[in-house]
Short mmCIF file of C-alpha atoms in Angstrom, two decimals:
data_model
loop_
_atom_site.label_atom_id
_atom_site.label_comp_id
_atom_site.label_asym_id
_atom_site.label_seq_id
_atom_site.Cartn_x
_atom_site.Cartn_y
_atom_site.Cartn_z
CA MET A 89 68.63 -25.15 -1.20
CA LEU A 90 66.09 -27.85 0.29
CA GLY A 91 63.15 -28.11 -2.05
CA TRP A 92 60.35 -27.35 0.23
CA VAL A 93 62.21 -23.75 1.05
CA GLU A 94 62.42 -23.11 -2.38
CA VAL A 95 58.87 -23.93 -3.21
CA ALA A 96 57.80 -21.89 -0.06
CA LEU A 97 60.11 -18.91 -1.18
CA ARG A 98 58.63 -19.15 -4.82
CA SER A 99 54.84 -19.62 -3.36
CA PHE A 100 55.56 -16.56 -1.41
CA VAL A 101 57.07 -14.11 -4.00
CA GLY A 102 54.21 -15.19 -6.36
CA PHE A 103 51.56 -14.35 -4.17
CA LEU A 104 53.14 -11.01 -3.69
CA LEU A 105 53.38 -10.27 -7.38
CA LEU A 106 49.64 -11.60 -7.66
CA ILE A 107 48.65 -9.06 -5.53
CA ALA A 108 50.69 -6.20 -7.36
CA ILE A 109 49.58 -7.20 -10.64
CA ALA A 110 45.92 -7.42 -9.52
CA ARG A 111 46.29 -3.89 -8.44
CA LEU A 112 47.07 -2.59 -11.86
CA PHE A 113 44.02 -4.18 -13.40
CA VAL A 114 40.72 -2.58 -14.05
CA ARG A 115 38.94 -2.68 -10.86
CA LYS A 116 35.53 -4.51 -11.54
CA PRO A 117 33.64 -7.32 -10.88
CA LEU A 118 34.82 -10.52 -11.81
CA GLY A 119 31.15 -10.96 -13.19
CA GLU A 120 31.52 -7.77 -15.41
CA ALA A 121 34.69 -9.21 -17.05
CA SER A 122 34.92 -10.11 -20.71
CA GLN A 123 36.23 -13.74 -21.71
CA LEU A 124 39.60 -12.25 -22.79
CA GLU A 125 40.01 -10.25 -19.21
CA PHE A 126 38.98 -13.48 -17.43
CA GLY A 127 41.65 -15.26 -19.60
CA LEU A 128 44.42 -12.97 -19.31
CA ILE A 129 44.16 -12.89 -15.34
CA ALA A 130 43.76 -16.76 -15.18
CA SER A 131 46.97 -17.06 -17.05
CA VAL A 132 49.14 -14.94 -15.00
CA ALA A 133 47.53 -16.87 -12.03
CA VAL A 134 48.17 -20.19 -13.71
CA ILE A 135 52.10 -19.19 -14.64
CA LEU A 136 52.68 -18.09 -11.01
CA ALA A 137 51.20 -21.18 -9.39
CA ILE A 138 53.19 -23.49 -11.94
CA GLY A 139 56.18 -21.22 -11.40
CA SER A 140 55.72 -22.25 -7.33
CA ILE A 141 56.10 -25.92 -7.94
CA GLN A 142 57.79 -26.78 -10.83
CA LEU A 143 61.46 -26.22 -9.47
CA ALA A 144 62.83 -27.46 -12.87
CA VAL A 145 61.79 -24.32 -14.49
CA PRO A 146 64.17 -21.33 -14.35
CA ILE A 147 63.10 -18.40 -12.31
CA GLY A 148 64.21 -16.09 -15.71
CA TYR A 149 62.02 -18.26 -17.87
CA LEU A 150 59.15 -17.99 -15.50
CA LEU A 151 60.18 -13.64 -15.24
CA VAL A 152 60.03 -13.68 -19.20
CA ALA A 153 56.46 -15.67 -19.50
CA LEU A 154 54.85 -13.33 -16.50
CA LEU A 155 56.43 -10.20 -18.01
CA ILE A 156 54.73 -11.03 -21.73
CA TRP A 157 51.43 -12.04 -20.17
CA ALA A 158 50.81 -9.64 -17.61
CA GLY A 159 52.43 -7.06 -19.50
CA GLY A 160 50.15 -7.68 -22.56
CA ALA A 161 47.23 -7.85 -20.35
CA ILE A 162 47.86 -4.48 -18.69
CA GLY A 163 48.47 -2.85 -22.14
CA ILE A 164 45.79 -4.39 -23.44
CA MET A 165 43.25 -2.60 -20.87
CA TYR A 166 45.35 0.82 -20.76
CA PHE A 167 45.26 1.06 -24.85
CA SER A 168 41.31 0.00 -24.68
CA VAL A 169 40.55 2.99 -22.38
CA LYS A 170 42.72 5.51 -24.64
CA ASN A 171 41.46 4.49 -28.10
CA ALA A 172 37.65 3.67 -28.91
CA SER A 173 38.51 1.78 -31.96
CA PHE A 174 40.85 -0.69 -29.97
CA ARG A 175 38.47 -0.98 -27.49
CA SER A 176 36.05 -2.26 -30.06
CA ALA A 177 37.98 -4.71 -31.36
CA ILE A 178 39.06 -6.08 -28.57
CA TYR A 179 35.94 -6.24 -26.42
CA GLY A 180 33.52 -5.44 -29.21
CA LYS A 181 30.25 -3.31 -29.22
CA GLY A 182 26.67 -3.62 -27.75
CA ILE A 183 24.31 -5.60 -29.82
CA PRO A 184 20.84 -4.68 -30.17
CA ILE A 185 18.70 -7.64 -29.26
CA MET A 186 15.16 -5.97 -28.89
CA LYS A 187 14.42 -2.59 -30.46
CA ASP A 188 11.08 -0.81 -30.55
CA GLY A 189 9.59 -3.47 -28.25
CA LYS A 190 10.20 -6.48 -31.11
CA ILE A 191 12.87 -9.14 -30.89
CA LEU A 192 15.74 -9.07 -33.32
CA GLU A 193 16.32 -12.85 -34.34
CA ASP A 194 19.15 -12.33 -36.42
CA ASN A 195 21.01 -10.58 -34.06
CA MET A 196 20.17 -13.26 -31.66
CA LYS A 197 21.53 -15.88 -33.80
CA LYS A 198 25.01 -14.06 -34.55
CA GLN A 199 25.38 -13.91 -30.73
CA HIS A 200 24.39 -17.48 -30.69
CA LEU A 201 21.51 -16.65 -27.87
CA SER A 202 18.97 -18.93 -27.45
CA THR A 203 15.12 -17.66 -26.44
CA ASP A 204 15.54 -19.60 -23.29
CA GLU A 205 18.80 -17.55 -22.48
CA LEU A 206 16.76 -14.31 -23.52
CA LEU A 207 14.15 -15.10 -21.08
CA ARG A 208 16.42 -15.73 -18.34
CA LYS A 209 18.81 -12.52 -18.52
CA LEU A 210 15.35 -10.63 -18.77
CA ARG A 211 14.00 -12.30 -15.34
CA GLY A 212 17.38 -11.39 -13.95
CA LYS A 213 16.11 -7.81 -14.95
CA GLN A 214 13.17 -8.03 -13.13
CA VAL A 215 11.11 -8.29 -16.27
CA PHE A 216 9.09 -11.18 -16.61
CA GLN A 217 7.24 -10.25 -19.89
CA VAL A 218 8.74 -9.59 -23.30
CA ALA A 219 6.11 -7.05 -24.23
CA ASP A 220 7.55 -5.00 -21.40
CA VAL A 221 10.54 -4.45 -23.03
CA GLU A 222 11.45 -1.48 -25.17
CA PHE A 223 15.15 -1.88 -26.01
CA ALA A 224 17.63 -4.74 -24.74
CA VAL A 225 21.23 -4.70 -25.77
CA LEU A 226 23.57 -7.54 -25.33
CA GLU A 227 26.96 -6.02 -23.74
CA GLY A 228 30.53 -7.49 -24.69
CA ASN A 229 30.55 -9.26 -21.32
CA GLY A 230 27.71 -10.95 -21.90
CA GLU A 231 25.08 -8.95 -19.87
CA LEU A 232 21.74 -7.99 -21.32
CA ASN A 233 20.84 -4.51 -20.57
CA VAL A 234 17.14 -3.69 -20.84
CA LEU A 235 15.02 -0.39 -21.12
CA VAL A 236 11.62 -0.90 -20.36
CA LYS A 237 8.49 0.83 -21.76
CA LYS A 238 7.56 4.36 -20.56
CA GLU A 239 4.34 2.69 -18.68
CA GLN A 240 6.32 0.48 -17.19
CA GLN A 241 8.68 2.28 -15.53
CA PRO A 242 8.36 3.24 -12.05
CA ILE A 243 6.84 6.67 -10.82
CA THR A 244 9.69 9.10 -9.94
CA ALA A 245 8.92 12.25 -7.96
CA LYS A 246 9.92 14.47 -10.92
CA MET A 247 7.00 12.57 -12.49
CA LEU A 248 4.73 14.08 -10.11
CA ASP A 249 6.61 17.32 -9.52
CA HIS A 250 7.22 16.00 -6.02
CA GLN A 251 9.86 17.85 -4.25
CA VAL A 252 12.34 15.51 -2.43
CA PRO A 253 15.05 16.27 -0.27
CA PRO A 254 18.60 16.01 -2.30
CA ILE A 255 20.64 12.49 -1.42
CA LYS A 256 24.09 13.07 0.62
CA GLU A 257 26.68 10.73 1.04
CA PRO A 258 26.72 8.74 4.68
CA GLU A 259 29.45 9.15 6.48
CA THR A 260 30.73 6.33 8.58
CA VAL A 261 32.21 8.00 11.71
CA ILE A 262 32.71 5.17 13.91
CA MET A 263 33.87 1.83 13.20
CA ASP A 264 34.89 -1.00 15.59
CA GLY A 265 34.55 1.37 18.59
CA LYS A 266 36.95 3.93 17.27
CA ILE A 267 36.14 7.56 15.86
CA LEU A 268 37.09 8.13 12.17
CA HIS A 269 37.97 11.74 12.39
CA GLU A 270 38.12 12.52 8.45
CA PRO A 271 34.68 11.59 7.71
CA LEU A 272 33.32 13.98 10.87
CA ALA A 273 35.37 16.56 9.37
CA THR A 274 34.14 16.20 5.98
CA ARG A 275 30.37 17.00 7.47
CA GLY A 276 31.77 20.20 9.42
CA LEU A 277 31.86 18.53 12.83
CA ASN A 278 33.83 17.20 15.68
CA GLN A 279 34.64 14.99 18.41
CA GLU A 280 32.73 16.83 20.82
CA TRP A 281 29.66 16.83 18.71
CA LEU A 282 29.19 12.84 18.33
CA LYS A 283 30.08 12.46 21.90
CA ALA A 284 27.11 14.70 22.73
CA GLU A 285 24.74 12.90 20.20
CA LEU A 286 25.93 9.43 22.05
CA GLU A 287 24.67 10.57 25.36
CA LYS A 288 21.47 11.44 23.75
CA MET A 289 21.03 7.87 23.21
CA ASN A 290 22.81 6.72 26.39
CA ALA A 291 25.56 5.27 24.56
CA ILE A 292 29.44 5.08 24.89
CA ILE A 293 31.90 5.14 22.09
CA GLU A 294 33.40 1.92 22.87
CA ASN A 295 30.25 0.54 23.01
CA VAL A 296 29.51 1.34 19.41
CA PHE A 297 30.57 -1.08 16.92
CA MET A 298 29.61 1.84 13.69
CA ALA A 299 28.04 4.74 13.66
CA GLN A 300 26.78 6.65 10.46
CA ILE A 301 25.98 10.33 9.85
CA ASP A 302 22.71 9.80 7.05
CA GLU A 303 21.97 12.20 4.59
CA TYR A 304 19.83 14.23 6.90
CA GLY A 305 22.79 15.21 9.46
CA GLN A 306 21.21 12.67 11.71
CA LEU A 307 23.60 9.99 13.61
CA THR A 308 22.48 6.10 13.30
CA ILE A 309 24.48 3.59 15.77
CA ASP A 310 24.94 -0.07 16.22
CA LEU A 311 25.86 -1.43 19.23
CA PHE A 312 28.64 -4.26 20.10
CA ASP A 313 25.81 -5.72 22.52
CA ASP A 314 23.20 -6.97 20.09
CA VAL A 315 20.44 -7.29 23.49
CA LEU A 316 20.58 -3.61 23.70
CA GLN A 317 17.75 -1.41 21.77
CA VAL A 318 19.40 1.18 19.93
CA PRO A 319 17.67 4.32 20.09
CA GLN A 320 16.44 5.67 17.07
CA PRO A 321 16.89 9.23 15.56
CA THR A 322 14.48 11.70 16.93
CA GLU A 323 15.32 15.21 15.38
CA LEU A 324 13.33 15.25 12.35
CA PRO A 325 10.26 13.52 13.85
CA MET A 326 10.31 15.95 16.35
CA LEU A 327 10.41 19.07 14.11
CA GLU A 328 7.66 17.49 12.38
CA ALA A 329 5.31 17.47 15.64
CA ASN A 330 6.55 20.85 16.63
CA ILE A 331 5.48 22.39 13.27
CA LYS A 332 2.34 20.58 13.40
CA SER A 333 1.83 21.86 17.15
CA ILE A 334 2.36 25.44 16.04
CA ILE A 335 -0.21 25.43 13.56
CA ALA A 336 -2.86 23.70 15.79
CA ASP A 337 -1.61 26.70 18.34
CA LEU A 338 -2.36 29.39 15.64
CA GLU A 339 -5.78 27.58 14.77
CA THR A 340 -6.85 27.70 18.33
CA PHE A 341 -5.64 31.37 18.69
CA THR A 342 -7.49 31.90 15.49
CA LEU A 343 -10.76 30.82 17.02
CA ASP A 344 -10.53 32.29 20.85
CA THR A 345 -9.97 35.94 19.84
CA GLU A 346 -12.73 38.43 18.96
CA ASN A 347 -10.18 41.06 17.75
CA ALA A 348 -10.68 41.28 13.92
CA GLN A 349 -7.05 42.35 13.53
CA ALA A 350 -5.68 39.38 15.52
CA LYS A 351 -7.58 37.02 14.28
CA LYS A 352 -6.74 38.11 10.81
CA SER A 353 -2.90 38.10 12.03
CA TYR A 354 -3.16 34.31 13.47
CA LYS A 355 -4.75 33.36 10.58
CA TRP A 356 -2.12 34.46 8.31
CA CYS A 357 0.44 33.19 10.22
CA ALA A 358 -1.28 29.72 10.26
CA GLU A 359 -1.03 29.64 6.38
CA GLN A 360 2.59 30.65 6.32
CA MET A 361 3.46 27.79 8.83
CA LYS A 362 1.03 25.00 6.32
CA GLN A 363 3.30 26.35 3.72
CA VAL A 364 6.43 25.78 5.69
CA HIS A 365 5.26 22.31 6.77
CA GLU A 366 4.47 21.51 2.90
CA GLN A 367 8.19 22.15 1.74
CA VAL A 368 9.81 20.61 4.87
CA SER A 369 7.61 17.51 5.10
CA PRO A 370 9.40 15.76 2.21
CA PHE A 371 12.65 15.81 4.74
CA THR A 372 11.11 15.20 8.20
CA LYS A 373 9.19 12.31 6.93
CA THR A 374 11.90 9.69 6.71
#
């Protein structure tokens, strides 16, 4: 067999093997991988790369090396999921670097973490003042996770006792001009509803690059033609406007009528609609 043909075949098979082995690894960003995981993945890639061009190395030797390295890496990941003690021994545990707002210098020395590195990692978490930190832990992959003090945490709706709408996962229903039927069915909708919504926006499916249904059930689209202006959803603003219009009409009726019973009824209805508006306004003001 010609040398270049064998190199091509080995490279192609090695490429397919690398894809297959990579699918067996835990899915995580490369930046979150530990030094051990990165080293194991790199070793497998190097074995495949060398085996593609080193024709003097028998195929059997390459398969043995690949089996040991790839099998060992996958085995470590498997047992680390199943056994906490094994996981701690291989990857280590999170080490507190700050506790109760105080820096633990001894732990920093053990982890070879300098003050400059600590400040840089804090800035990476949008913390620019050490005094704002309540607790910080250095994870096994070198990432620093930070808990800021209570008074420095952002205000949430729960703190204000404010009702907010539940968050629902947006569904992509058109991609590259093609309808995705499964996400539509997930929301209990169909193709006819989608076409009707697009007609309201003066758009056709073939000109829609992407369309999504947001958490409120509104359809938002992006067109292939970037020059065209994309209409914004109007259902929730219209509902907000209609409720305010009803309240205004009821208050007007209250002032216009001279019938005491009718005036009382109009006033009661207006108060009820105001309560309705308070309940739905977090949903309509998007």
